């Protein structure tokens, strides 16, 4: 590397800070809010007897498998134990988005080419984006530490936990930078980053399943709190290890950046055929071609995820009883109705279905990109109507989402049955658990289609609604809200606390009808508005 490769970095930092000021603010505030939400949740559950509640959780085989052993039986330890996964996801996703937005996305839209016309070095944009992400992670870590101190945590443990989270965020900023070097599109780079987050979560759960202190804690960032041990030893030297490992993807990103052309990726895109095949003759075939790679990536991830959790579920079911809190969620003895044998696999399927809904939303969001890039105008210039073009993408998004749920149910049922020694008894129940999540998934697809059809500029509102459903789930589990409020979420009607054999079908049918209405309104809106262009 040469010194002039970094020319203009300071100017770009100012530019990117101005452009990302809203995203940075929301990202940091949301992370701090998660700390207070977790604290309120445990205060509501335990109050003065929080230590007893946490000790009971430690004995629960299901909770221990998901979160690992409690490190400190007080409010500070509860925040670390329960909040590290959500905080890691929040900081990781924010870091990915900021780095990719200011690197690969700018190359894709041509902004980087204009920036390079000025005195800006090869690595200026990458360096500026990483510096901004690092600053954001450091601020978030400091504010999280101060929040825990305000809640009664000791200063050393609070700042070690904050620094650990900052290192986790910086690691995924580096992953985002690395993904930006590999492929030519921002969506693929984001997919690589999200896949890394998913793998990290799975590895963390596997580490927790084996007691929390396996070799995996040194590898996956989601388990680095087991290395630094905030409030349970305060191993500050572990922070040095985390910082070194967090820099590894960044180093590789710089190495790869020096060996590629502007706008290109290290992994070159495979050229298409000179002529389209006979089956590639309509909008639906084109939609499948556009969705195919993303769908296959999600399929591989879901198969790996459900295979692991389905295989370990039978072992957990004989590992002991559940905590009183978990077994009495919602005021009912739901674990007895569902059966301990299906509790873990039911929760696993429920969690993944939330992400399948996110997949459906991203698939519909591709419509906006196709429109703003000008490709829709070329298609509509042919004998293809607006309704037919938009419908092809919506059909493909719905079919792919349904296929993901179906495969999750089939693979989960087979692995669960094989692990339990009786395939026939568990297969159909696990399959039904998975397929029943389709109506709420289609609700989020319909919401995104509605927003796109009527006003694409406010499509982010769909993600706000999705995130609100996740927060409702967390608030209900923490007994902050009751079931009547939880029912605002579409996923409440296929909740893991409902026995699949007694699942009400009428609410699911109504959800399907509502998703159809939302989709139709979106189609109508797109037919009657102007087509967006780059200009």
Short mmCIF file of C-alpha atoms in Angstrom, two decimals:
data_model
loop_
_atom_site.label_atom_id
_atom_site.label_comp_id
_atom_site.label_asym_id
_atom_site.label_seq_id
_atom_site.Cartn_x
_atom_site.Cartn_y
_atom_site.Cartn_z
CA UNK A 1 0.00 0.00 0.00
CA UNK A 2 1.11 3.53 -0.74
CA UNK A 3 0.32 6.67 1.21
CA UNK A 4 -1.61 8.18 -1.71
CA UNK A 5 -3.96 5.16 -1.63
CA UNK A 6 -5.57 6.85 1.39
CA UNK A 7 -5.70 10.39 -0.03
CA UNK A 8 -9.03 12.11 0.61
CA UNK A 9 -10.02 9.83 3.50
CA UNK A 10 -10.71 12.76 5.85
CA UNK A 11 -13.02 14.44 3.35
CA UNK A 12 -14.90 11.21 2.72
CA UNK A 13 -15.34 10.65 6.46
CA UNK A 14 -17.15 14.01 6.65
CA UNK A 15 -19.24 13.13 3.59
CA UNK A 16 -20.21 9.68 4.86
CA UNK A 17 -20.96 10.99 8.35
CA UNK A 18 -23.33 13.55 6.88
CA UNK A 19 -25.00 10.96 4.66
CA UNK A 20 -25.32 8.31 7.40
CA UNK A 21 -26.13 10.57 10.31
CA UNK A 22 -29.68 9.23 10.59
CA UNK A 23 -28.66 5.56 10.29
CA UNK A 24 -25.86 6.02 12.83
CA UNK A 25 -28.15 7.73 15.31
CA UNK A 26 -30.89 5.10 15.05
CA UNK A 27 -28.36 2.28 15.21
CA UNK A 28 -26.73 3.57 18.39
CA UNK A 29 -29.97 4.57 20.14
CA UNK A 30 -31.57 1.22 19.32
CA UNK A 31 -28.61 -0.65 20.83
CA UNK A 32 -28.85 1.35 24.05
CA UNK A 33 -32.62 0.82 24.19
CA UNK A 34 -32.09 -2.94 24.04
CA UNK A 35 -30.11 -2.71 27.28
CA UNK A 36 -32.97 -0.97 29.09
CA UNK A 37 -35.58 -3.31 27.59
CA UNK A 38 -33.61 -6.31 28.86
CA UNK A 39 -33.25 -4.70 32.30
CA UNK A 40 -36.97 -3.93 32.51
CA UNK A 41 -37.79 -7.46 31.40
CA UNK A 42 -35.77 -9.09 34.16
CA UNK A 43 -36.91 -6.59 36.75
CA UNK A 44 -40.51 -7.47 35.90
CA UNK A 45 -39.76 -11.19 36.10
CA UNK A 46 -37.60 -11.30 39.20
CA UNK A 47 -37.77 -8.07 41.15
CA UNK A 48 -36.04 -8.59 44.48
CA UNK A 49 -35.71 -12.32 43.74
CA UNK A 50 -33.80 -11.88 40.47
CA UNK A 51 -30.93 -14.05 41.71
CA UNK A 52 -33.32 -16.96 42.33
CA UNK A 53 -34.89 -16.50 38.89
CA UNK A 54 -31.50 -16.55 37.15
CA UNK A 55 -30.43 -19.59 39.17
CA UNK A 56 -33.60 -21.36 38.04
CA UNK A 57 -32.84 -20.45 34.41
CA UNK A 58 -29.40 -21.99 34.83
CA UNK A 59 -31.05 -25.34 35.57
CA UNK A 60 -33.42 -25.16 32.58
CA UNK A 61 -31.98 -27.35 29.77
CA UNK A 62 -33.79 -25.45 27.00
CA UNK A 63 -32.78 -21.96 28.13
CA UNK A 64 -29.22 -23.08 28.88
CA UNK A 65 -28.93 -24.57 25.40
CA UNK A 66 -29.99 -21.29 23.83
CA UNK A 67 -28.18 -18.80 26.07
CA UNK A 68 -25.58 -20.78 28.00
CA UNK A 69 -24.90 -20.56 31.73
CA UNK A 70 -25.57 -17.32 33.59
CA UNK A 71 -22.30 -15.57 34.38
CA UNK A 72 -23.52 -13.33 37.22
CA UNK A 73 -26.83 -13.58 39.09
CA UNK A 74 -27.69 -9.89 39.16
CA UNK A 75 -29.16 -7.35 36.75
CA UNK A 76 -25.77 -6.74 35.09
CA UNK A 77 -25.24 -10.45 34.53
CA UNK A 78 -28.80 -10.76 33.20
CA UNK A 79 -28.13 -8.06 30.61
CA UNK A 80 -24.95 -9.78 29.47
CA UNK A 81 -26.54 -13.23 29.45
CA UNK A 82 -29.80 -12.35 27.69
CA UNK A 83 -28.85 -9.24 25.72
CA UNK A 84 -25.57 -10.16 24.08
CA UNK A 85 -27.20 -11.91 21.10
CA UNK A 86 -29.57 -9.02 20.32
CA UNK A 87 -26.87 -6.40 20.85
CA UNK A 88 -24.43 -8.33 18.66
CA UNK A 89 -27.04 -8.54 15.90
CA UNK A 90 -27.89 -4.83 16.19
CA UNK A 91 -24.26 -3.70 16.06
CA UNK A 92 -23.35 -6.29 13.44
CA UNK A 93 -26.17 -5.39 11.06
CA UNK A 94 -25.56 -1.67 11.51
CA UNK A 95 -21.84 -2.10 10.79
CA UNK A 96 -22.54 -4.18 7.69
CA UNK A 97 -25.02 -1.70 6.28
CA UNK A 98 -22.78 1.34 6.81
CA UNK A 99 -19.66 -0.24 5.31
CA UNK A 100 -21.41 -1.78 2.29
CA UNK A 101 -23.48 1.35 1.64
CA UNK A 102 -20.33 3.49 1.40
CA UNK A 103 -18.22 1.02 -0.58
CA UNK A 104 -19.83 -1.58 -2.83
CA UNK A 105 -23.17 0.22 -3.14
CA UNK A 106 -21.38 3.40 -4.24
CA UNK A 107 -19.39 1.45 -6.80
CA UNK A 108 -22.58 -0.16 -8.08
CA UNK A 109 -24.32 3.18 -8.58
CA UNK A 110 -21.28 4.95 -10.06
CA UNK A 111 -20.65 7.35 -7.14
CA UNK A 112 -17.21 5.87 -6.45
CA UNK A 113 -16.18 6.61 -10.02
CA UNK A 114 -17.07 10.27 -9.53
CA UNK A 115 -15.24 10.32 -6.19
CA UNK A 116 -12.12 8.87 -7.83
CA UNK A 117 -12.18 11.75 -10.33
CA UNK A 118 -11.04 13.91 -7.41
CA UNK A 119 -7.84 13.39 -5.38
CA UNK A 120 -9.09 10.23 -3.66
CA UNK A 121 -6.97 7.13 -3.19
CA UNK A 122 -7.85 3.51 -3.93
CA UNK A 123 -8.56 2.73 -0.27
CA UNK A 124 -10.06 6.09 0.74
CA UNK A 125 -13.73 5.03 0.63
CA UNK A 126 -13.06 1.71 2.34
CA UNK A 127 -11.03 3.36 5.09
CA UNK A 128 -13.57 6.12 5.66
CA UNK A 129 -16.42 3.61 5.88
CA UNK A 130 -14.52 1.43 8.36
CA UNK A 131 -13.57 4.43 10.49
CA UNK A 132 -17.21 5.55 10.67
CA UNK A 133 -18.34 2.04 11.60
CA UNK A 134 -15.63 1.84 14.26
CA UNK A 135 -16.60 5.22 15.70
CA UNK A 136 -20.24 4.15 15.81
CA UNK A 137 -19.35 0.89 17.58
CA UNK A 138 -17.16 2.68 20.11
CA UNK A 139 -19.88 5.22 20.90
CA UNK A 140 -22.46 2.45 21.22
CA UNK A 141 -20.13 0.46 23.48
CA UNK A 142 -19.49 3.47 25.75
CA UNK A 143 -23.20 4.34 25.99
CA UNK A 144 -24.09 0.70 26.72
CA UNK A 145 -21.47 0.64 29.49
CA UNK A 146 -22.79 3.89 30.98
CA UNK A 147 -26.35 2.53 30.80
CA UNK A 148 -25.39 -0.60 32.75
CA UNK A 149 -23.57 1.55 35.34
CA UNK A 150 -26.74 3.65 35.69
CA UNK A 151 -28.66 0.41 36.29
CA UNK A 152 -26.31 -0.57 39.11
CA UNK A 153 -23.50 -2.42 37.37
CA UNK A 154 -19.89 -1.98 38.44
CA UNK A 155 -17.67 0.18 36.24
CA UNK A 156 -14.98 -2.35 35.20
CA UNK A 157 -17.45 -5.01 34.13
CA UNK A 158 -19.65 -2.49 32.34
CA UNK A 159 -16.83 -1.08 30.24
CA UNK A 160 -15.42 -4.53 29.49
CA UNK A 161 -18.84 -5.59 28.21
CA UNK A 162 -19.16 -2.38 26.19
CA UNK A 163 -15.70 -2.90 24.70
CA UNK A 164 -16.54 -6.53 23.88
CA UNK A 165 -19.63 -5.41 21.97
CA UNK A 166 -17.59 -2.76 20.15
CA UNK A 167 -15.13 -5.46 19.06
CA UNK A 168 -18.02 -7.61 17.83
CA UNK A 169 -19.40 -4.71 15.78
CA UNK A 170 -15.96 -3.97 14.31
CA UNK A 171 -15.57 -7.62 13.35
CA UNK A 172 -18.75 -7.50 11.27
CA UNK A 173 -17.74 -4.15 9.82
CA UNK A 174 -14.69 -6.01 8.51
CA UNK A 175 -16.92 -8.82 7.24
CA UNK A 176 -18.96 -6.22 5.35
CA UNK A 177 -15.77 -4.77 3.87
CA UNK A 178 -14.63 -8.26 2.88
CA UNK A 179 -17.98 -9.07 1.26
CA UNK A 180 -17.79 -5.80 -0.69
CA UNK A 181 -14.59 -7.03 -2.34
CA UNK A 182 -15.90 -10.42 -3.36
CA UNK A 183 -18.92 -9.65 -5.53
CA UNK A 184 -20.11 -6.87 -7.83
CA UNK A 185 -23.41 -6.05 -6.16
CA UNK A 186 -24.33 -4.58 -2.82
CA UNK A 187 -27.13 -7.11 -2.30
CA UNK A 188 -24.66 -10.00 -2.58
CA UNK A 189 -22.28 -8.29 -0.16
CA UNK A 190 -25.12 -7.85 2.32
CA UNK A 191 -26.07 -11.49 1.83
CA UNK A 192 -22.52 -12.55 2.69
CA UNK A 193 -22.62 -10.40 5.82
CA UNK A 194 -26.02 -11.69 6.95
CA UNK A 195 -24.83 -15.26 6.34
CA UNK A 196 -21.83 -14.57 8.59
CA UNK A 197 -24.16 -13.27 11.29
CA UNK A 198 -26.32 -16.38 11.00
CA UNK A 199 -23.33 -18.71 11.21
CA UNK A 200 -22.09 -16.80 14.23
CA UNK A 201 -25.43 -17.23 16.01
CA UNK A 202 -25.56 -20.96 15.27
CA UNK A 203 -22.00 -21.44 16.51
CA UNK A 204 -22.82 -19.48 19.68
CA UNK A 205 -25.84 -21.70 20.38
CA UNK A 206 -23.75 -24.82 19.77
CA UNK A 207 -21.20 -23.42 22.22
CA UNK A 208 -23.97 -22.82 24.76
CA UNK A 209 -25.35 -26.32 24.20
CA UNK A 210 -21.98 -27.76 25.22
CA UNK A 211 -21.76 -25.66 28.37
CA UNK A 212 -20.66 -22.25 27.08
CA UNK A 213 -16.90 -22.67 27.40
CA UNK A 214 -15.86 -24.74 24.40
CA UNK A 215 -13.34 -23.89 21.71
CA UNK A 216 -16.16 -22.21 19.77
CA UNK A 217 -16.20 -19.24 22.15
CA UNK A 218 -12.82 -18.19 20.78
CA UNK A 219 -14.05 -18.39 17.18
CA UNK A 220 -17.52 -16.88 17.08
CA UNK A 221 -17.88 -13.19 18.05
CA UNK A 222 -21.34 -13.89 19.53
CA UNK A 223 -19.62 -15.79 22.36
CA UNK A 224 -16.78 -13.36 23.11
CA UNK A 225 -18.42 -12.39 26.38
CA UNK A 226 -17.29 -15.84 27.54
CA UNK A 227 -13.71 -14.75 26.76
CA UNK A 228 -13.78 -11.36 28.47
CA UNK A 229 -16.16 -12.47 31.29
CA UNK A 230 -17.72 -9.10 32.24
CA UNK A 231 -19.01 -9.13 35.85
CA UNK A 232 -17.59 -12.64 36.24
CA UNK A 233 -13.84 -12.13 36.37
CA UNK A 234 -13.43 -9.11 34.06
CA UNK A 235 -10.68 -10.59 31.90
CA UNK A 236 -9.49 -7.39 30.25
CA UNK A 237 -6.69 -9.24 28.46
CA UNK A 238 -9.37 -11.06 26.50
CA UNK A 239 -10.20 -7.74 24.86
CA UNK A 240 -6.82 -7.78 23.14
CA UNK A 241 -7.63 -11.15 21.60
CA UNK A 242 -11.05 -9.89 20.47
CA UNK A 243 -9.50 -6.77 18.93
CA UNK A 244 -6.91 -8.80 17.03
CA UNK A 245 -9.47 -11.27 15.70
CA UNK A 246 -11.85 -8.41 14.81
CA UNK A 247 -9.15 -6.94 12.55
CA UNK A 248 -8.65 -10.13 10.52
CA UNK A 249 -11.51 -9.63 8.00
CA UNK A 250 -10.48 -5.99 7.59
CA UNK A 251 -6.92 -6.99 6.73
CA UNK A 252 -8.17 -9.44 4.12
CA UNK A 253 -10.50 -6.77 2.73
CA UNK A 254 -7.57 -4.41 2.14
CA UNK A 255 -5.53 -7.19 0.53
CA UNK A 256 -8.34 -8.03 -1.90
CA UNK A 257 -9.14 -4.36 -2.58
CA UNK A 258 -5.63 -3.88 -3.94
CA UNK A 259 -6.12 -6.68 -6.49
CA UNK A 260 -9.38 -5.73 -8.18
CA UNK A 261 -10.68 -3.04 -10.50
CA UNK A 262 -13.19 -0.40 -9.47
CA UNK A 263 -16.70 -1.84 -9.80
CA UNK A 264 -15.47 -5.41 -10.20
CA UNK A 265 -15.34 -8.21 -7.65
CA UNK A 266 -12.71 -10.79 -6.87
CA UNK A 267 -15.25 -13.49 -7.76
CA UNK A 268 -16.25 -12.57 -11.28
CA UNK A 269 -19.85 -12.97 -12.35
CA UNK A 270 -20.47 -15.86 -14.71
CA UNK A 271 -21.52 -14.58 -18.16
CA UNK A 272 -24.95 -15.61 -19.35
CA UNK A 273 -25.85 -17.51 -22.47
CA UNK A 274 -25.80 -15.59 -25.77
CA UNK A 275 -29.48 -16.44 -26.30
CA UNK A 276 -32.30 -17.14 -23.87
CA UNK A 277 -33.64 -20.68 -23.63
CA UNK A 278 -37.21 -21.57 -24.57
CA UNK A 279 -38.32 -21.56 -20.92
CA UNK A 280 -36.90 -18.08 -20.35
CA UNK A 281 -39.74 -16.39 -22.17
CA UNK A 282 -41.76 -14.42 -19.64
CA UNK A 283 -41.67 -12.20 -16.54
CA UNK A 284 -42.04 -15.17 -14.19
CA UNK A 285 -38.95 -16.86 -15.61
CA UNK A 286 -37.03 -13.59 -15.30
CA UNK A 287 -38.20 -13.18 -11.70
CA UNK A 288 -36.96 -16.70 -10.88
CA UNK A 289 -33.58 -15.93 -12.42
CA UNK A 290 -33.29 -12.81 -10.26
CA UNK A 291 -34.40 -14.55 -7.06
CA UNK A 292 -32.59 -17.84 -7.61
CA UNK A 293 -29.21 -17.14 -5.99
CA UNK A 294 -30.68 -15.50 -2.92
CA UNK A 295 -33.21 -18.31 -2.53
CA UNK A 296 -30.57 -21.03 -2.78
CA UNK A 297 -28.39 -19.27 -0.21
CA UNK A 298 -31.30 -19.05 2.23
CA UNK A 299 -32.18 -22.68 1.53
CA UNK A 300 -28.68 -23.88 2.42
CA UNK A 301 -28.64 -21.76 5.58
CA UNK A 302 -32.05 -22.98 6.78
CA UNK A 303 -31.20 -26.63 6.11
CA UNK A 304 -28.01 -26.34 8.15
CA UNK A 305 -29.81 -24.45 10.92
CA UNK A 306 -32.74 -26.81 11.34
CA UNK A 307 -30.56 -29.92 10.97
CA UNK A 308 -28.49 -28.90 13.97
CA UNK A 309 -31.37 -27.87 16.21
CA UNK A 310 -33.62 -30.77 15.27
CA UNK A 311 -30.83 -33.24 15.98
CA UNK A 312 -30.16 -31.90 19.49
CA UNK A 313 -33.82 -31.40 20.49
CA UNK A 314 -34.48 -34.98 21.71
CA UNK A 315 -31.42 -34.83 23.96
CA UNK A 316 -32.74 -31.65 25.58
CA UNK A 317 -36.17 -33.15 26.12
CA UNK A 318 -34.75 -35.71 28.55
CA UNK A 319 -32.32 -33.28 30.18
CA UNK A 320 -34.65 -32.19 32.96
CA UNK A 321 -37.65 -30.00 33.64
CA UNK A 322 -38.28 -26.49 32.45
CA UNK A 323 -38.16 -23.36 34.53
CA UNK A 324 -41.45 -22.14 35.98
CA UNK A 325 -41.17 -18.93 33.95
CA UNK A 326 -40.83 -20.69 30.59
CA UNK A 327 -43.36 -23.41 31.29
CA UNK A 328 -46.00 -20.87 32.38
CA UNK A 329 -45.60 -18.30 29.61
CA UNK A 330 -48.94 -16.74 28.79
CA UNK A 331 -50.44 -18.00 32.04
CA UNK A 332 -50.86 -21.58 30.81
CA UNK A 333 -48.93 -24.80 31.23
CA UNK A 334 -48.15 -24.76 27.52
CA UNK A 335 -45.10 -27.00 27.82
CA UNK A 336 -47.28 -29.83 29.09
CA UNK A 337 -49.74 -29.32 26.24
CA UNK A 338 -47.06 -29.14 23.56
CA UNK A 339 -44.82 -31.79 25.07
CA UNK A 340 -41.21 -31.35 26.12
CA UNK A 341 -40.06 -33.38 23.14
CA UNK A 342 -41.16 -30.63 20.74
CA UNK A 343 -40.45 -27.51 22.79
CA UNK A 344 -36.95 -26.78 21.50
CA UNK A 345 -37.71 -27.60 17.85
CA UNK A 346 -40.90 -25.52 18.06
CA UNK A 347 -39.01 -22.49 19.36
CA UNK A 348 -36.30 -23.00 16.72
CA UNK A 349 -38.84 -23.08 13.89
CA UNK A 350 -40.63 -20.03 15.28
CA UNK A 351 -37.43 -18.00 15.39
CA UNK A 352 -36.42 -18.96 11.86
CA UNK A 353 -39.90 -18.15 10.54
CA UNK A 354 -39.32 -14.54 11.63
CA UNK A 355 -36.29 -14.47 9.36
CA UNK A 356 -38.21 -16.15 6.52
CA UNK A 357 -40.61 -13.20 6.76
CA UNK A 358 -37.59 -10.92 6.41
CA UNK A 359 -36.55 -12.92 3.34
CA UNK A 360 -40.00 -12.39 1.81
CA UNK A 361 -39.71 -8.66 2.41
CA UNK A 362 -36.25 -8.42 0.84
CA UNK A 363 -37.51 -10.39 -2.17
CA UNK A 364 -40.33 -7.89 -2.71
CA UNK A 365 -37.90 -5.01 -2.12
CA UNK A 366 -36.04 -6.14 -5.25
CA UNK A 367 -38.91 -4.57 -7.20
CA UNK A 368 -37.79 -1.10 -6.16
CA UNK A 369 -34.22 -1.76 -7.23
CA UNK A 370 -35.30 -3.06 -10.63
CA UNK A 371 -37.44 0.03 -11.06
CA UNK A 372 -34.89 2.64 -10.00
CA UNK A 373 -32.16 0.99 -12.11
CA UNK A 374 -34.30 1.53 -15.20
CA UNK A 375 -34.80 -2.12 -16.11
CA UNK A 376 -38.56 -1.97 -15.55
CA UNK A 377 -38.99 0.70 -18.24
CA UNK A 378 -37.35 -1.60 -20.78
CA UNK A 379 -39.67 -4.47 -19.84
CA UNK A 380 -42.81 -2.36 -19.86
CA UNK A 381 -41.85 -1.15 -23.31
CA UNK A 382 -42.49 -4.76 -24.41
CA UNK A 383 -45.89 -6.48 -24.34
CA UNK A 384 -45.71 -6.85 -20.54
CA UNK A 385 -48.21 -5.07 -18.32
CA UNK A 386 -47.36 -3.50 -14.99
CA UNK A 387 -49.58 -5.95 -13.14
CA UNK A 388 -47.97 -8.93 -14.86
CA UNK A 389 -44.45 -7.76 -14.08
CA UNK A 390 -45.09 -6.99 -10.40
CA UNK A 391 -47.17 -10.15 -9.95
CA UNK A 392 -44.33 -12.31 -11.26
CA UNK A 393 -42.02 -11.10 -8.50
CA UNK A 394 -44.70 -11.40 -5.82
CA UNK A 395 -45.54 -14.95 -6.92
CA UNK A 396 -41.88 -15.89 -6.86
CA UNK A 397 -41.38 -14.34 -3.41
CA UNK A 398 -44.40 -16.21 -2.05
CA UNK A 399 -43.40 -19.54 -3.62
CA UNK A 400 -39.81 -19.26 -2.42
CA UNK A 401 -40.93 -18.37 1.11
CA UNK A 402 -43.31 -21.32 1.14
CA UNK A 403 -40.55 -23.60 -0.15
CA UNK A 404 -38.21 -22.48 2.63
CA UNK A 405 -40.82 -23.28 5.28
CA UNK A 406 -41.66 -26.59 3.64
CA UNK A 407 -38.04 -27.72 3.43
CA UNK A 408 -37.44 -26.58 7.01
CA UNK A 409 -40.34 -28.75 8.14
CA UNK A 410 -39.28 -31.80 6.10
CA UNK A 411 -35.61 -31.67 7.11
CA UNK A 412 -36.43 -30.78 10.71
CA UNK A 413 -38.95 -33.60 10.96
CA UNK A 414 -36.54 -36.16 9.53
CA UNK A 415 -33.60 -35.15 11.73
CA UNK A 416 -35.76 -34.92 14.83
CA UNK A 417 -37.28 -38.34 14.15
CA UNK A 418 -33.90 -39.93 13.46
CA UNK A 419 -32.39 -38.43 16.63
CA UNK A 420 -35.40 -39.53 18.69
CA UNK A 421 -35.36 -43.01 17.16
CA UNK A 422 -38.91 -42.76 15.82
CA UNK A 423 -39.34 -40.86 12.55
CA UNK A 424 -43.09 -41.40 12.19
CA UNK A 425 -44.04 -39.88 15.56
CA UNK A 426 -42.37 -36.52 15.13
CA UNK A 427 -42.15 -35.88 11.40
CA UNK A 428 -45.69 -34.68 10.74
CA UNK A 429 -45.86 -32.48 13.83
CA UNK A 430 -42.59 -30.74 12.98
CA UNK A 431 -43.69 -30.31 9.35
CA UNK A 432 -47.02 -28.81 10.47
CA UNK A 433 -45.20 -26.43 12.84
CA UNK A 434 -43.17 -25.09 9.96
CA UNK A 435 -45.88 -24.88 7.29
CA UNK A 436 -48.28 -23.14 9.69
CA UNK A 437 -45.96 -20.13 9.71
CA UNK A 438 -46.76 -19.31 6.06
CA UNK A 439 -49.79 -17.01 6.70
CA UNK A 440 -47.88 -14.54 8.95
CA UNK A 441 -44.94 -14.62 6.52
CA UNK A 442 -47.30 -13.69 3.69
CA UNK A 443 -48.67 -10.83 5.80
CA UNK A 444 -45.24 -9.19 5.76
CA UNK A 445 -44.95 -9.90 2.05
CA UNK A 446 -48.29 -8.16 1.54
CA UNK A 447 -47.27 -5.18 3.67
CA UNK A 448 -44.10 -4.71 1.62
CA UNK A 449 -46.05 -5.06 -1.65
CA UNK A 450 -48.57 -2.47 -0.43
CA UNK A 451 -45.87 0.05 0.46
CA UNK A 452 -44.02 -0.52 -2.81
CA UNK A 453 -47.15 -0.14 -4.90
CA UNK A 454 -48.39 3.01 -3.20
CA UNK A 455 -45.20 4.82 -2.18
CA UNK A 456 -41.79 3.11 -2.56
CA UNK A 457 -40.08 5.90 -0.60
CA UNK A 458 -41.63 4.67 2.66
CA UNK A 459 -40.84 0.97 2.21
CA UNK A 460 -38.64 1.17 5.29
CA UNK A 461 -41.91 1.31 7.24
CA UNK A 462 -42.29 -2.41 6.50
CA UNK A 463 -39.08 -3.12 8.40
CA UNK A 464 -40.32 -0.99 11.27
CA UNK A 465 -43.43 -3.19 11.44
CA UNK A 466 -41.33 -6.37 11.30
CA UNK A 467 -39.05 -5.10 14.05
CA UNK A 468 -42.08 -4.12 16.12
CA UNK A 469 -43.30 -7.72 15.94
CA UNK A 470 -39.94 -8.92 17.22
CA UNK A 471 -40.03 -6.38 20.06
CA UNK A 472 -43.58 -7.45 20.95
CA UNK A 473 -42.32 -11.01 21.28
CA UNK A 474 -39.48 -9.93 23.57
CA UNK A 475 -41.80 -7.75 25.65
CA UNK A 476 -44.34 -10.57 26.01
CA UNK A 477 -41.70 -13.10 27.01
CA UNK A 478 -40.47 -10.61 29.59
CA UNK A 479 -44.06 -10.25 30.90
CA UNK A 480 -44.03 -6.53 30.13
CA UNK A 481 -47.16 -6.84 27.98
CA UNK A 482 -49.99 -9.37 28.08
CA UNK A 483 -51.23 -11.71 25.35
CA UNK A 484 -53.89 -9.26 24.11
CA UNK A 485 -51.14 -6.89 22.94
CA UNK A 486 -48.99 -9.74 21.67
CA UNK A 487 -51.84 -10.64 19.29
CA UNK A 488 -51.05 -7.53 17.26
CA UNK A 489 -48.19 -9.59 15.81
CA UNK A 490 -49.27 -11.94 12.99
CA UNK A 491 -46.95 -14.60 14.43
CA UNK A 492 -49.01 -14.75 17.64
CA UNK A 493 -51.53 -16.96 15.84
CA UNK A 494 -48.91 -19.63 15.12
CA UNK A 495 -46.95 -19.12 18.32
CA UNK A 496 -44.70 -21.82 19.70
CA UNK A 497 -46.80 -21.96 22.88
CA UNK A 498 -49.82 -23.20 20.89
CA UNK A 499 -50.09 -26.97 20.48
CA UNK A 500 -49.91 -27.69 16.75
CA UNK A 501 -52.71 -30.26 17.06
CA UNK A 502 -55.11 -27.60 18.41
CA UNK A 503 -53.93 -24.68 16.28
CA UNK A 504 -56.99 -22.53 15.29
CA UNK A 505 -57.35 -22.46 11.50
CA UNK A 506 -59.79 -19.56 11.13
CA UNK A 507 -57.23 -16.88 12.18
CA UNK A 508 -54.74 -18.36 9.71
CA UNK A 509 -57.34 -18.19 6.95
CA UNK A 510 -58.07 -14.56 7.84
CA UNK A 511 -54.36 -13.78 7.71
CA UNK A 512 -54.21 -15.26 4.20
CA UNK A 513 -57.19 -13.13 3.16
CA UNK A 514 -55.61 -9.99 4.63
CA UNK A 515 -52.31 -10.65 2.85
CA UNK A 516 -54.22 -11.03 -0.42
CA UNK A 517 -56.01 -7.71 0.13
CA UNK A 518 -52.73 -5.94 0.91
CA UNK A 519 -51.14 -7.40 -2.21
CA UNK A 520 -54.06 -6.39 -4.44
CA UNK A 521 -53.93 -2.83 -3.13
CA UNK A 522 -50.21 -2.75 -3.85
CA UNK A 523 -50.78 -3.95 -7.43
CA UNK A 524 -53.46 -1.32 -7.91
CA UNK A 525 -51.17 1.38 -6.56
CA UNK A 526 -48.30 0.43 -8.87
CA UNK A 527 -50.60 0.40 -11.89
CA UNK A 528 -51.70 3.96 -11.19
CA UNK A 529 -48.45 5.71 -10.20
CA UNK A 530 -45.44 6.90 -12.13
CA UNK A 531 -42.47 4.60 -12.66
CA UNK A 532 -39.36 5.63 -10.72
CA UNK A 533 -36.14 6.38 -12.59
CA UNK A 534 -32.55 7.20 -11.62
CA UNK A 535 -33.16 10.79 -12.56
#
